[in-house]
Amino acid sequence: MTETTGRQLITFRIGDQDLGIDIMAVREIRAWSPVTPLPHAPSYVRGVMNLRGSVLPILDLREKLGWGVTDPGQRHVILVIQYFTRVLGLIVDQVSDIVTVDSGSLQPAPDLDVAAARLVEGLAPIDARMVMVLDLDRLLSRRAEPRESADEQLEAA
Amino acid sequence: MDLDDIQAMFFQECEECLAAAEEGLRALEEGSEDSIDAVFRAVHSVKGGAGAFGHERLVAFAHQYETVLDLVRSHQLAATPDLVQLLHRSRDMLDDHVSSARDGRQPPVDAELLSLLSARASGNPPVAEAIVMPEPESVAEATDAPVTLNFRPHRGALLNGGEPLRYLRELERLGALSITLDSDALPTIEALDPAEAYLAWRVEFPAGTDEAALREVFEFIADDCDLSFETPAAAAEVSVQPESEDEFAALFAAAPVNLDALPVTPAEAPAAPPAAAAAKPATDEAAKRPGAGVIRVDIEKVDRLVDVVGELVIAQSMLAQRLVDAGVPSSDALENLSQLIRDLQDAAMSMRAQPVKAIFSRVPRIVRDLEVETGKKVNLEVTGETTEVDKTVIERLGEPLTHLIRNAIDHGLETPDERVAVGKPPEGTIRLAAEHRGGLISIRLIDDGRGVDHVKVRAKAVERGIISPDAVISDDDALNLLFAPGFSTAAKISNISGRGVGLDVVRQNIQALGGRVSISTQVGEGTCFTLTLPLTLAVLDGMLVGCGGQTYVVSVDHVVDCMRPTPAQLKSLGEGAGLVQVRGRYVPVVSLARVFSVEDAITDPTQAVLLLVESERHGTIALHVDQIIDQRQVVIKSLDGNCGRIDGIAGATILGDGRVALILDIDSICRSGELGSAGIVEEA
Amino acid sequence: MTRVLAVDDSPTIRMLLRSALVERGYDIVEAEDGLAALEALKTGTPDVVITDINMPRMDGFGLIASIREQACHSSLPILVLTTESSPEKRTRAREAGATGWIVKPFNPDKLDAAIRRVTA
């Protein structure tokens, strides 16, 4: 995913924070529409939505990052991202623009014990902003899934 | 398509060829002599394709195998039971070769079979042919002198579309400097035989022209022409070397006949009948081949069609919804449309249906391998192979079925000695039967082995901590413990049935397909596993219910009844353990709102609806929902890929208004209604 | 464009032929055995036929014989796909009425050359 020359990111905002995701991972951007809640799911999984016949889970990114809870409405935006074979949506406040960052200018995330630090791959200075580049691997690892499989539960028991 | 795609296709084709070979050999065993032809062709096809992708060991084995098959089909070798056994084993080895080629592994050790096959082949006249790998390029030998080629085709060279003009044109392309006609042998027109070859040509090439390349031009008629090359010294002796156009024309003028009028194409030569082609009688195998009248379609195209038809169903229901909302009364036209779309959907789904033969055909091989490993003799009977099932079901049925068969042979059947000791024939019998039963597919695996003793199962379950020692359960429930995770009746984990892959996984796999597994057994007599599966995975007759403002779907198959209870019918065993009295029975009430933590639901059952639903293993429960909305066919969308497995949810569908409705997994919801009952540890 | 009728019961071989030929500017029609090939011939004459020998329903020899029986096709170039080019095989192919042969597994360039040789 990392190119030697530069990386293209889509940047977006949650509250007054700027974040970025690799453009290759973003399939489309949609306006918010009501979702169907999923039972037994973590609270940041708001539910599922219909995207042209496919059913996608929709995650509240704000909540996942530990910055509160989104009360989604018409002005919110859903980033549909694809991670390997999985497709899902992230609720964000607004999408900003497409930027290119030099791999070299990406600074590592500080080693703080907050959810945001764990999910961020690095920090990129773009103009006057600090853009947090999300680490999709960590964001979407199966452990963050709505429900552990039966086997995992059994082992834990 | 790139080479990898084509190779993938090739391996797909190999599957079919290997299955056809298996079938052909079985037919051969049963006396159908012609079947050897099909086996030969199957192996030939595998060999042909494999060569293109460089699987040399595969080609080598296939070649030897094919040689023996050829001898059998040309009646030079008799198909004795012994030989057929060898052919079976060779087919299995070829199967292994294909698998290892496909998976990129080392080819299997085939030395023994190769020598057995070659021994059979060598007892016969040398019909065996050498394998030819792509010919190495010949090295060009350049000379300094101009190269001259003399070409005189014989009569035979003109046949079969052999056209000297074409050869000359190709020589031109290769750089011929001049082409001179030698018509000396041409008779007068009265004596002319149109089919005879009278003309010859002399062609000059620049120095350094590769002689081998020139010879290659005549490859096809090499035996039917005179071809010679000249060194410059010799060239001087041969005349007929025109040096000017005039002389060239003069040569022609000297001929008694206008060459242009001569038939150049053998097409007009009437006396060129095709040689007695040893045409094999075009055996009309259409009757024998169920494939006649079949076309090959990419599975992706069919999937796409099914998807689009699924969307059509949704679009139609959205339309119907809009019309209802707009107050338009329902009409015949709409009903008609609805029916047509249902028919279309059935037709589309049926295209994906394949006979279970696709998986059953692998079973004989599995059985043979197990016979060798366990030392038990097994008689396999298969029925209902033509029963059709949706392709998606077939794909996922293979593994659980394989496991059950291994189980049956490894654990179910006794050794020949044990069997004889109890008065059974030494050969055990495994029956595999598939049939349609009431809108479902039923696949039964029956063995006549030792059966399962529920007492032992119970004891083992206690030993493994699956149930408590004083749990009171019925014999049937005891048997069902076989499917509990962590259970294995083998004293040691046998290599055959696998490590920790128990019947619990089989049950999970089948349930994931929307089906059920059950077992019935008789100690000393045998065991029968029954798999019941839906015909298609993609569509469901659903009852739409509302709960807390959300819509959920329940499979109509599971719904027995629905009611609004009176206060008198509601009983209670304590907090959260409500019961409803229905026709003399007490049925536990399970609140969907509670199981799913839904807010804003109607909490009072007497103001809501109780849906009586039946599950596979947990009996009947009364599902408490807000209201019943509708009943209709829905297209199932899987959640697995994006969301993972969710307890209580079997999938999702898209409603007429575009919103997602979750499809309930009745079994797991029923289970939630049985927390802590009867001392059985809750399965996660 | 030169039109090729490719006849072989192995979809893999047909695909390999297609892949090799389309790249080189040929137009290709496929048939899975002799009978299908004859059907295809009814709707139009190709510039060359490439056929395997071992096929169900009607094999290569049967096909060639049938083609040659039709006067309009008696000089249609036909190449057979053989597994090797021994003299016996060559004779057999020629006697059956083939114009030439191609050895399997085939080299796309040689295939091209062989076709050009018989369709020039």
PDB file of C-alpha atoms in Angstrom, chain C residues 2 11-13 15 25 27 31 33 38-39 45 47-49 70 77 79 97-98 105 112:
ATOM      1  CA  THR C   2      -8.641 -15.152 -41.277  1.00  0.00           C
ATOM      2  CA  PRO C  11     -12.557 -26.459 -23.243  1.00  0.00           C
ATOM      3  CA  THR C  12      -9.037 -25.830 -22.040  1.00  0.00           C
ATOM      4  CA  ILE C  13      -7.542 -26.536 -25.443  1.00  0.00           C
ATOM      5  CA  MET C  15      -9.421 -21.579 -24.779  1.00  0.00           C
ATOM      6  CA  GLY C  25      -5.534 -11.223 -35.326  1.00  0.00           C
ATOM      7  CA  ASP C  27     -11.237 -14.705 -35.899  1.00  0.00           C
ATOM      8  CA  ALA C  31     -16.986 -26.403 -31.717  1.00  0.00           C
ATOM      9  CA  ASP C  33     -16.865 -32.132 -31.449  1.00  0.00           C
ATOM     10  CA  LEU C  38     -20.445 -29.607 -39.129  1.00  0.00           C
ATOM     11  CA  GLU C  39     -23.259 -27.477 -37.771  1.00  0.00           C
ATOM     12  CA  THR C  45     -17.051 -21.402 -44.330  1.00  0.00           C
ATOM     13  CA  ASP C  47     -10.557 -20.206 -43.890  1.00  0.00           C
ATOM     14  CA  VAL C  48      -9.098 -23.125 -41.971  1.00  0.00           C
ATOM     15  CA  VAL C  49     -10.313 -25.880 -39.644  1.00  0.00           C
ATOM     16  CA  GLN C  70     -18.839 -31.828 -49.522  1.00  0.00           C
ATOM     17  CA  PRO C  77      -7.484 -26.437 -45.293  1.00  0.00           C
ATOM     18  CA  LEU C  79      -5.086 -29.039 -39.601  1.00  0.00           C
ATOM     19  CA  GLY C  97      -7.738 -35.942 -45.640  1.00  0.00           C
ATOM     20  CA  ALA C  98      -5.947 -33.469 -43.434  1.00  0.00           C
ATOM     21  CA  PRO C 105       1.129 -28.940 -26.760  1.00  0.00           C
ATOM     22  CA  ASP C 112       0.340 -19.162 -36.577  1.00  0.00           C
TER      23      ASP C 112
END
